[in-house]
Amino acid sequence: MPPLPNNKLLIRGGHLLDPAQNLDGSYDLLLAEGRVAEVAPAGKLDQVEAEIFDARGMIVAPGFIDIHVHLREPGQFYKETIASGTMAAAAGGFTSVCAMPNTVPVNDSPAITRWMQDPERGAQVNVFPIAAATLGSLGEQLTDYAALVRAGAVAVTDDGKPILRDEIMETALKAAVRLEIPVVQHAEDTRMTTAASMNSGPSAFRLGLRGWPPEAESSIVRRDIELTAKTGAHLHVAHLSAAESLNAVRDAKSEGLRVTCEVTPHHFALVDEDVTDYNTNFKMNPPLRSRHDREALLAGLADGIIDCIATDHAPHARHEKNAEFDRAPFGITGLETALGLAISILHEKNKLPLKRIIELLTTNPARVMGLAGRGTLAPGSHADVTVFDPAREWTYRAADSHSKSKNSPFDAWRMQGRIAATIVAGNIIFRDEPPRTQNTQR
Ligand code: DOR
Ligand code: ZN
């Protein structure tokens, strides 16, 4: 990345939206030396000597933060690498991602946690590892949370698998509360999901596939909430998909418990009825749920109960997905379609204000993962910025993805809302169009 003139970038003429500062209007934004230097009413910074980014007609938001991403390194570079996954993140407007530990080997050690953050990996955006909660994510023996946090882990999880045993989950919460990190639970009672590959209901019945009941999720969410009440810890529910789980989170929040949750774009965009022809790009864990569940998620996204949108970007190679539905691996890519789905479905169809969508992608994920100085454009914070055109329509082509894997159910979908630029530490690392900047020395 060539150094910027004077190391300053002025993002001019855009509509700035920063829920953390309650800013929603025409402001110019000056970035200098990797930090936000100034936010000023439009035109006020015109005399500053800086590279100019023309953001007219655009929304200027804090850099998006995706707290649930599978980067597949170490060990599965044929699916994704930290370099390719973070390039896809940048193309999707994400300036920070939290990297899940179900790598090969599992990230249950400070050494792997550090390895993932080594500049040698070629990350294009900030990578915050979430380390395994138990050794090998086997659910038996806790990892060394203090050492993992010292190595840079921001949370613990056994994602892909639940922490099933009550006493292990309780000790995990007790260890995490001392370090002020969340335990991220993949809520799935695997005793109810053996051999299941999609949501239980008429669609599974028609396709002849073993059904996966929503109670497999909500029962673990309720159990975890009880343990959270007992321990005072912070529980974060990953990829929440069922109406009943959301009711549990709503109850927990009303009791003042530290319980947060995330929802994926695919769970607010699709339902089990969309699994029509055994297309394995519609297979993920948790599965696409019923219309009723989706309606509940849309309500929770509108009313504030859901904290974050997180993609659960889960790349798999073509030869792996090219298998019978019940044998194919769970997971779909998601980094490059998140904003388009959020704008098209949440904003356009369901009338969620853009400000709420930004909160779900920035302010709240930063708070959930304790990422200080991120998720806001307040002066002094990191110069991570996402600029997008909320009106622009485009067609997603999985084949053009920056990810190494193309396993998306949204191939050829028409979307509204397109990333114009992704800026990390003051550097434009992704830009949609040919240079919009006038490199002015005024
Ligand atoms: O669909 C999923 N894929 N859900 C998970 O929990 C794990 C992930 C993966 O690693 O592929
Ligand atoms: Zn996951």
Coordinates of C-alpha atoms and ligand atoms in Angstrom, one line a residue:
M1 CA 0.0 0.0 0.0
P2 CA 1.7 3.2 -1.1
P3 CA 1.7 5.8 1.6
L4 CA -1.0 8.5 1.4
P5 CA 0.0 12.1 0.8
N6 CA 0.6 13.5 4.3
N7 CA -1.0 10.3 5.5
K8 CA -4.4 12.1 5.4
L9 CA -7.6 11.2 3.8
L10 CA -10.6 13.5 3.7
I11 CA -14.0 11.7 3.0
R12 CA -16.1 14.5 1.7
G13 CA -19.7 15.1 0.8
G14 CA -21.1 11.9 2.2
H15 CA -24.0 11.2 4.6
L16 CA -22.3 10.2 7.8
L17 CA -24.1 7.7 10.0
D18 CA -22.5 6.8 13.4
P19 CA -25.0 5.4 15.9
A20 CA -22.4 5.6 18.7
Q21 CA -22.2 9.4 18.4
N22 CA -25.8 9.8 17.3
L23 CA -24.6 11.4 14.1
D24 CA -26.9 11.2 11.0
G25 CA -26.2 13.9 8.5
S26 CA -23.9 15.7 6.1
Y27 CA -20.4 15.6 7.6
D28 CA -16.9 15.4 6.3
L29 CA -14.5 13.0 7.9
L30 CA -10.8 13.5 8.2
L31 CA -8.5 10.5 8.8
A32 CA -4.9 10.9 9.8
E33 CA -2.2 8.5 10.9
G34 CA -4.6 5.6 11.2
R35 CA -7.1 7.5 13.4
V36 CA -10.2 9.6 13.0
A37 CA -8.9 13.1 13.3
E38 CA -12.0 15.1 12.8
V39 CA -15.7 15.0 12.0
A40 CA -17.0 18.3 10.8
P41 CA -20.1 19.7 9.1
A42 CA -19.9 19.5 5.3
G43 CA -17.4 22.0 3.9
K44 CA -15.6 22.9 7.1
L45 CA -12.5 20.9 6.3
D46 CA -12.1 22.0 2.7
Q47 CA -8.8 23.8 3.4
V48 CA -7.1 20.7 4.8
E49 CA -4.4 19.3 2.7
A50 CA -5.3 15.7 2.1
E51 CA -6.2 13.0 -0.4
I52 CA -9.9 13.5 -1.1
F53 CA -12.5 10.8 -1.3
D54 CA -15.7 12.0 -3.0
A55 CA -18.5 10.4 -1.1
R56 CA -21.4 12.3 -2.6
G57 CA -24.5 10.2 -2.7
M58 CA -22.9 7.7 -0.3
I59 CA -23.3 6.6 3.3
V60 CA -20.1 6.9 5.4
A61 CA -20.3 4.5 8.3
P62 CA -17.9 3.0 10.8
G63 CA -16.1 0.0 9.3
F64 CA -18.3 -3.0 9.5
I65 CA -17.3 -5.8 12.0
D66 CA -18.2 -9.4 11.3
I67 CA -17.9 -11.3 14.6
H68 CA -18.4 -14.8 13.0
V69 CA -16.1 -15.8 10.1
H70 CA -14.4 -19.0 9.2
L71 CA -11.1 -18.2 7.6
R72 CA -10.0 -21.9 7.5
E73 CA -6.3 -21.2 8.3
P74 CA -4.4 -23.1 9.6
G75 CA -5.1 -26.3 7.7
Q76 CA -7.8 -25.9 5.1
F77 CA -6.3 -23.4 2.7
Y78 CA -8.0 -25.0 -0.3
K79 CA -11.3 -23.6 1.1
E80 CA -10.0 -20.2 2.2
T81 CA -6.9 -18.5 3.5
I82 CA -6.6 -15.6 5.9
A83 CA -5.6 -13.5 2.9
S84 CA -8.5 -14.5 0.6
G85 CA -11.1 -14.5 3.3
T86 CA -10.1 -11.0 4.5
M87 CA -10.1 -9.8 0.9
A88 CA -13.7 -11.0 0.6
A89 CA -14.4 -9.3 3.9
A90 CA -13.0 -6.0 2.5
A91 CA -15.1 -6.4 -0.6
G92 CA -18.1 -6.8 1.7
G93 CA -17.3 -3.6 3.6
F94 CA -15.9 -5.4 6.7
T95 CA -12.9 -3.8 8.2
S96 CA -12.6 -6.3 11.1
V97 CA -13.5 -10.0 11.4
C98 CA -13.5 -12.4 14.3
A99 CA -12.0 -15.7 13.2
M100 CA -13.5 -18.9 14.4
P101 CA -11.3 -21.6 15.9
N102 CA -12.6 -24.7 14.1
T103 CA -9.4 -24.8 12.0
V104 CA -7.1 -27.8 11.5
P105 CA -5.7 -28.0 14.1
V106 CA -8.3 -26.3 16.3
N107 CA -7.2 -22.9 17.6
D108 CA -7.0 -23.9 21.2
S109 CA -3.5 -22.5 21.8
P110 CA -1.8 -19.1 22.2
A111 CA 0.6 -20.2 19.5
I112 CA -2.1 -20.7 16.9
T113 CA -3.9 -17.5 18.1
R114 CA -0.7 -15.6 17.5
W115 CA 0.0 -17.3 14.2
M116 CA -3.3 -16.2 12.8
Q117 CA -2.5 -12.6 13.6
D118 CA 1.0 -12.7 12.1
P119 CA 1.4 -10.1 9.3
E120 CA 2.9 -13.0 7.2
R121 CA -0.7 -14.3 6.8
G122 CA -1.4 -11.3 4.6
A123 CA -4.7 -10.2 6.2
Q124 CA -6.4 -7.3 4.4
V125 CA -8.5 -6.3 7.4
N126 CA -8.2 -6.6 11.2
V127 CA -8.4 -10.2 12.4
F128 CA -9.5 -10.9 16.0
P129 CA -9.3 -14.6 16.8
I130 CA -11.9 -16.3 18.9
A131 CA -10.2 -19.2 20.5
A132 CA -11.6 -22.6 21.3
A133 CA -13.4 -22.9 24.6
T134 CA -12.2 -26.4 25.2
L135 CA -9.2 -28.4 24.1
G136 CA -9.7 -29.6 20.5
S137 CA -13.3 -28.2 20.9
L138 CA -14.1 -31.6 22.3
G139 CA -16.2 -30.1 25.1
E140 CA -14.3 -31.8 27.9
Q141 CA -11.4 -29.7 29.2
L142 CA -11.1 -25.9 29.2
T143 CA -8.4 -24.2 27.3
D144 CA -6.2 -21.6 29.1
Y145 CA -8.4 -18.5 28.7
A146 CA -5.9 -16.1 30.3
A147 CA -3.1 -17.2 28.0
L148 CA -5.4 -17.1 24.9
V149 CA -6.5 -13.5 25.8
R150 CA -2.9 -12.5 26.2
A151 CA -2.2 -13.9 22.8
G152 CA -5.0 -11.8 21.3
A153 CA -8.2 -13.9 21.5
V154 CA -11.3 -11.7 22.1
A155 CA -13.7 -14.5 23.1
V156 CA -14.0 -18.3 23.3
T157 CA -16.2 -20.7 21.5
D158 CA -16.4 -24.3 20.2
D159 CA -18.3 -23.1 17.2
G160 CA -19.5 -25.8 14.9
K161 CA -20.1 -27.8 18.0
P162 CA -21.9 -26.9 21.3
I163 CA -20.4 -26.9 24.8
L164 CA -22.9 -29.6 25.8
R165 CA -22.1 -30.7 29.3
D166 CA -23.6 -28.4 31.9
E167 CA -20.6 -28.4 34.2
I168 CA -18.2 -27.6 31.4
M169 CA -20.3 -24.7 30.2
E170 CA -20.6 -23.4 33.8
T171 CA -16.8 -23.5 34.3
A172 CA -16.3 -21.9 30.9
L173 CA -18.6 -19.0 31.9
K174 CA -16.8 -18.7 35.3
A175 CA -13.4 -18.6 33.6
A176 CA -14.6 -16.1 31.0
V177 CA -16.2 -13.7 33.4
R178 CA -12.9 -13.1 35.2
L179 CA -11.3 -12.1 31.9
E180 CA -14.3 -10.1 30.8
I181 CA -14.7 -12.0 27.6
P182 CA -17.9 -13.5 26.2
V183 CA -18.5 -17.2 25.8
V184 CA -19.9 -17.7 22.3
Q185 CA -22.2 -20.7 22.2
H186 CA -23.1 -22.7 19.1
A187 CA -26.5 -23.7 20.6
E188 CA -27.3 -27.2 19.3
D189 CA -28.3 -30.1 21.4
T190 CA -26.7 -32.7 19.2
R191 CA -28.7 -35.4 20.8
M192 CA -31.6 -34.0 18.8
T193 CA -29.8 -33.5 15.5
T194 CA -28.1 -36.7 14.7
A195 CA -28.2 -37.2 10.9
A196 CA -30.4 -34.2 10.4
S197 CA -29.6 -31.9 7.5
M198 CA -32.4 -29.3 7.5
N199 CA -35.1 -27.8 9.6
S200 CA -37.9 -30.3 10.7
G201 CA -41.2 -29.6 8.9
P202 CA -43.1 -30.2 5.7
S203 CA -40.1 -29.3 3.5
A204 CA -37.8 -31.9 5.1
F205 CA -40.6 -34.4 5.0
R206 CA -41.2 -33.8 1.3
L207 CA -37.5 -34.0 0.5
G208 CA -37.0 -37.1 2.6
L209 CA -34.4 -35.5 4.8
R210 CA -34.0 -35.9 8.5
G211 CA -35.5 -32.9 10.4
W212 CA -33.7 -30.7 12.8
P213 CA -36.0 -29.3 15.4
P214 CA -35.7 -25.6 16.6
E215 CA -35.9 -27.0 20.2
A216 CA -32.4 -28.4 19.6
E217 CA -31.3 -24.7 19.7
S218 CA -33.7 -23.1 22.1
S219 CA -33.2 -25.7 24.8
I220 CA -29.5 -25.0 24.9
V221 CA -30.1 -21.3 24.8
R222 CA -32.4 -21.6 27.9
R223 CA -29.9 -23.8 29.7
D224 CA -27.1 -21.4 29.0
I225 CA -29.1 -18.4 30.2
E226 CA -29.7 -20.2 33.5
L227 CA -25.9 -20.7 33.8
T228 CA -25.4 -17.1 32.9
A229 CA -27.7 -16.0 35.7
K230 CA -25.7 -18.2 38.1
T231 CA -22.2 -17.0 37.0
G232 CA -22.8 -13.4 36.0
A233 CA -20.9 -14.0 32.7
H234 CA -21.5 -12.7 29.2
L235 CA -23.1 -15.3 27.0
H236 CA -23.2 -14.6 23.3
V237 CA -25.5 -16.8 21.2
A238 CA -24.0 -17.4 17.8
H239 CA -26.2 -17.6 14.6
L240 CA -29.5 -17.6 16.4
S241 CA -32.2 -19.0 14.1
A242 CA -35.3 -20.0 16.0
A243 CA -38.2 -17.9 17.4
E244 CA -38.1 -19.7 20.7
S245 CA -34.4 -18.9 21.2
L246 CA -35.1 -15.3 20.6
N247 CA -37.9 -15.4 23.2
A248 CA -35.4 -16.8 25.6
V249 CA -32.9 -14.0 24.9
R250 CA -35.6 -11.4 25.2
D251 CA -36.5 -12.8 28.7
A252 CA -32.9 -12.9 29.7
K253 CA -32.3 -9.3 28.7
S254 CA -35.4 -8.1 30.5
E255 CA -34.0 -9.7 33.6
G256 CA -30.8 -7.7 33.1
L257 CA -28.6 -10.6 32.2
R258 CA -25.6 -10.1 30.0
V259 CA -26.9 -12.1 27.0
T260 CA -26.3 -11.0 23.5
C261 CA -27.0 -12.7 20.1
E262 CA -26.3 -12.5 16.4
V263 CA -28.4 -13.4 13.3
T264 CA -27.0 -14.3 9.9
P265 CA -28.2 -12.7 6.6
H266 CA -29.2 -16.1 5.3
H267 CA -31.5 -16.7 8.3
F268 CA -33.3 -13.4 7.7
A269 CA -33.3 -13.8 3.9
L270 CA -34.3 -17.5 3.4
V271 CA -36.6 -20.2 4.9
D272 CA -36.6 -24.0 4.8
E273 CA -39.1 -23.9 1.9
D274 CA -36.3 -22.4 -0.2
V275 CA -34.5 -25.8 -0.1
T276 CA -36.2 -27.1 -3.1
D277 CA -33.9 -29.2 -5.2
Y278 CA -31.2 -30.6 -2.8
N279 CA -29.0 -27.6 -3.6
T280 CA -26.3 -28.0 -0.9
N281 CA -25.6 -24.2 -1.0
F282 CA -28.8 -24.1 1.1
K283 CA -27.3 -26.4 3.8
M284 CA -25.9 -24.8 6.9
N285 CA -25.8 -25.2 10.6
P286 CA -28.2 -24.1 12.1
P287 CA -30.5 -24.8 9.1
L288 CA -32.8 -22.4 7.4
R289 CA -35.9 -22.3 9.6
S290 CA -39.7 -21.8 9.1
R291 CA -41.5 -18.7 8.0
H292 CA -42.6 -18.2 11.6
D293 CA -39.0 -18.2 12.8
R294 CA -37.9 -15.8 10.1
E295 CA -40.7 -13.4 11.0
A296 CA -39.5 -13.5 14.6
L297 CA -36.0 -12.7 13.5
L298 CA -37.2 -9.8 11.4
A299 CA -39.1 -8.5 14.4
G300 CA -36.0 -8.9 16.6
L301 CA -33.8 -7.1 14.1
A302 CA -36.3 -4.2 14.1
D303 CA -37.0 -4.0 17.9
G304 CA -33.4 -4.1 19.1
I305 CA -33.3 -7.6 20.8
I306 CA -30.9 -8.9 18.2
D307 CA -27.5 -7.3 18.8
C308 CA -25.5 -8.1 15.6
I309 CA -25.7 -9.2 12.1
A310 CA -22.8 -11.8 11.6
T311 CA -22.3 -13.8 8.4
D312 CA -21.0 -17.2 9.6
H313 CA -19.0 -17.1 6.4
A314 CA -18.2 -20.8 6.0
P315 CA -16.4 -21.5 2.7
H316 CA -16.3 -25.1 1.4
A317 CA -14.7 -26.3 -1.8
R318 CA -16.9 -27.3 -4.8
H319 CA -16.0 -31.0 -4.6
E320 CA -17.1 -31.0 -0.9
K321 CA -20.5 -29.3 -1.6
N322 CA -21.0 -31.4 -4.7
A323 CA -22.4 -34.3 -2.7
E324 CA -25.8 -35.7 -1.6
F325 CA -27.6 -33.2 0.6
D326 CA -27.3 -35.2 3.8
R327 CA -23.6 -35.8 3.2
A328 CA -22.4 -32.4 2.2
P329 CA -20.7 -30.1 4.8
F330 CA -22.7 -27.4 6.5
G331 CA -22.0 -23.8 5.6
I332 CA -22.2 -21.0 3.0
T333 CA -20.1 -18.0 2.2
G334 CA -21.5 -14.6 3.3
L335 CA -19.1 -11.8 3.5
E336 CA -19.8 -10.2 0.1
T337 CA -23.6 -10.5 0.3
A338 CA -24.3 -9.2 3.8
L339 CA -24.8 -5.5 3.0
G340 CA -26.8 -6.2 -0.1
L341 CA -29.2 -8.5 1.7
A342 CA -29.4 -6.1 4.7
I343 CA -30.3 -3.2 2.5
S344 CA -32.6 -5.1 0.1
I345 CA -34.5 -7.1 2.7
L346 CA -34.2 -5.2 6.0
H347 CA -34.2 -1.6 4.8
E348 CA -36.2 -1.7 1.5
K349 CA -38.7 -4.4 2.2
N350 CA -39.0 -4.3 6.0
K351 CA -38.3 -0.5 6.5
L352 CA -35.6 -0.8 9.0
P353 CA -33.8 2.5 9.3
L354 CA -30.2 2.5 7.9
K355 CA -29.1 3.7 11.3
R356 CA -30.3 0.4 12.9
I357 CA -28.6 -1.6 10.2
I358 CA -25.3 0.2 10.8
E359 CA -25.7 -0.4 14.5
L360 CA -26.1 -4.1 13.9
L361 CA -22.9 -4.1 11.8
T362 CA -20.7 -1.8 13.8
T363 CA -21.6 -0.3 17.2
N364 CA -23.0 -3.5 18.6
P365 CA -20.4 -6.1 17.3
A366 CA -17.6 -3.8 18.7
R367 CA -19.4 -3.7 22.1
V368 CA -20.1 -7.5 22.2
M369 CA -16.4 -8.4 21.4
G370 CA -15.0 -5.5 23.5
L371 CA -13.2 -4.0 20.5
A372 CA -12.2 -0.6 22.0
G373 CA -11.9 2.3 19.5
R374 CA -13.8 0.5 16.8
G375 CA -17.4 0.5 15.6
T376 CA -17.5 4.3 15.8
L377 CA -16.1 7.3 13.9
A378 CA -15.6 9.3 17.1
P379 CA -12.3 11.3 16.9
G380 CA -9.4 9.2 18.2
S381 CA -10.9 5.9 17.1
H382 CA -9.3 3.7 14.5
A383 CA -9.7 5.0 10.9
D384 CA -11.8 2.0 9.8
V385 CA -14.5 3.3 7.5
T386 CA -17.1 1.7 5.2
V387 CA -18.5 3.8 2.3
F388 CA -21.5 2.5 0.5
D389 CA -24.2 3.5 -2.0
P390 CA -27.6 2.5 -0.4
A391 CA -29.5 3.0 -3.7
R392 CA -27.2 1.2 -6.2
E393 CA -28.5 -2.1 -7.6
W394 CA -26.2 -4.9 -8.6
T395 CA -26.2 -8.6 -9.2
Y396 CA -24.1 -10.9 -7.1
R397 CA -22.0 -13.5 -9.0
A398 CA -20.6 -16.2 -6.8
A399 CA -18.0 -16.9 -9.5
D400 CA -16.6 -13.4 -9.0
S401 CA -16.2 -13.7 -5.3
H402 CA -12.9 -12.9 -3.7
S403 CA -13.3 -15.9 -1.5
K404 CA -11.6 -19.1 -2.6
S405 CA -15.0 -20.9 -2.3
K406 CA -18.2 -20.1 -4.2
N407 CA -20.8 -21.9 -2.0
S408 CA -23.4 -19.2 -1.9
P409 CA -27.2 -19.6 -2.3
F410 CA -27.4 -16.0 -3.5
D411 CA -25.7 -16.5 -6.8
A412 CA -27.4 -14.3 -9.5
W413 CA -29.4 -12.5 -6.8
R414 CA -30.3 -8.9 -7.6
M415 CA -29.4 -6.7 -4.6
Q416 CA -29.6 -3.1 -3.6
G417 CA -26.8 -1.5 -1.6
R418 CA -23.3 -1.7 -2.8
I419 CA -19.9 -1.1 -1.1
A420 CA -18.0 1.8 -2.6
A421 CA -14.9 1.7 -0.5
T422 CA -13.5 -0.1 2.5
I423 CA -10.9 1.8 4.5
V424 CA -8.7 0.1 7.2
A425 CA -6.4 2.2 9.3
G426 CA -6.8 5.1 6.9
N427 CA -5.9 3.1 3.8
I428 CA -8.4 2.4 1.0
I429 CA -8.0 -1.4 0.7
F430 CA -11.1 -2.0 -1.4
R431 CA -12.7 0.3 -3.9
D432 CA -15.6 -0.5 -6.1
E433 CA -15.0 1.8 -9.0
P434 CA -12.1 3.3 -10.9
P435 CA -10.5 6.1 -8.8
R436 CA -13.0 8.5 -7.5
T437 CA -10.3 10.4 -5.7
Q438 CA -8.8 13.6 -7.0
N439 CA -5.2 13.5 -5.7
T440 CA -5.1 17.1 -4.8
Q441 CA -2.4 19.1 -3.2
R442 CA -4.3 22.3 -2.5
Ligands
DOR1 O1 -22.9 -23.8 8.7 C1 -21.9 -23.9 9.4 N1 -20.6 -24.0 9.0 N2 -22.1 -23.8 10.8 C2 -21.2 -24.0 11.7 O2 -21.5 -23.9 12.8 C3 -19.8 -24.3 11.3 C4 -19.5 -23.9 9.9 C5 -18.3 -24.4 9.3 O3 -17.3 -24.4 9.9 O4 -18.3 -24.8 8.1
ZN2 ZN -19.8 -20.8 12.6

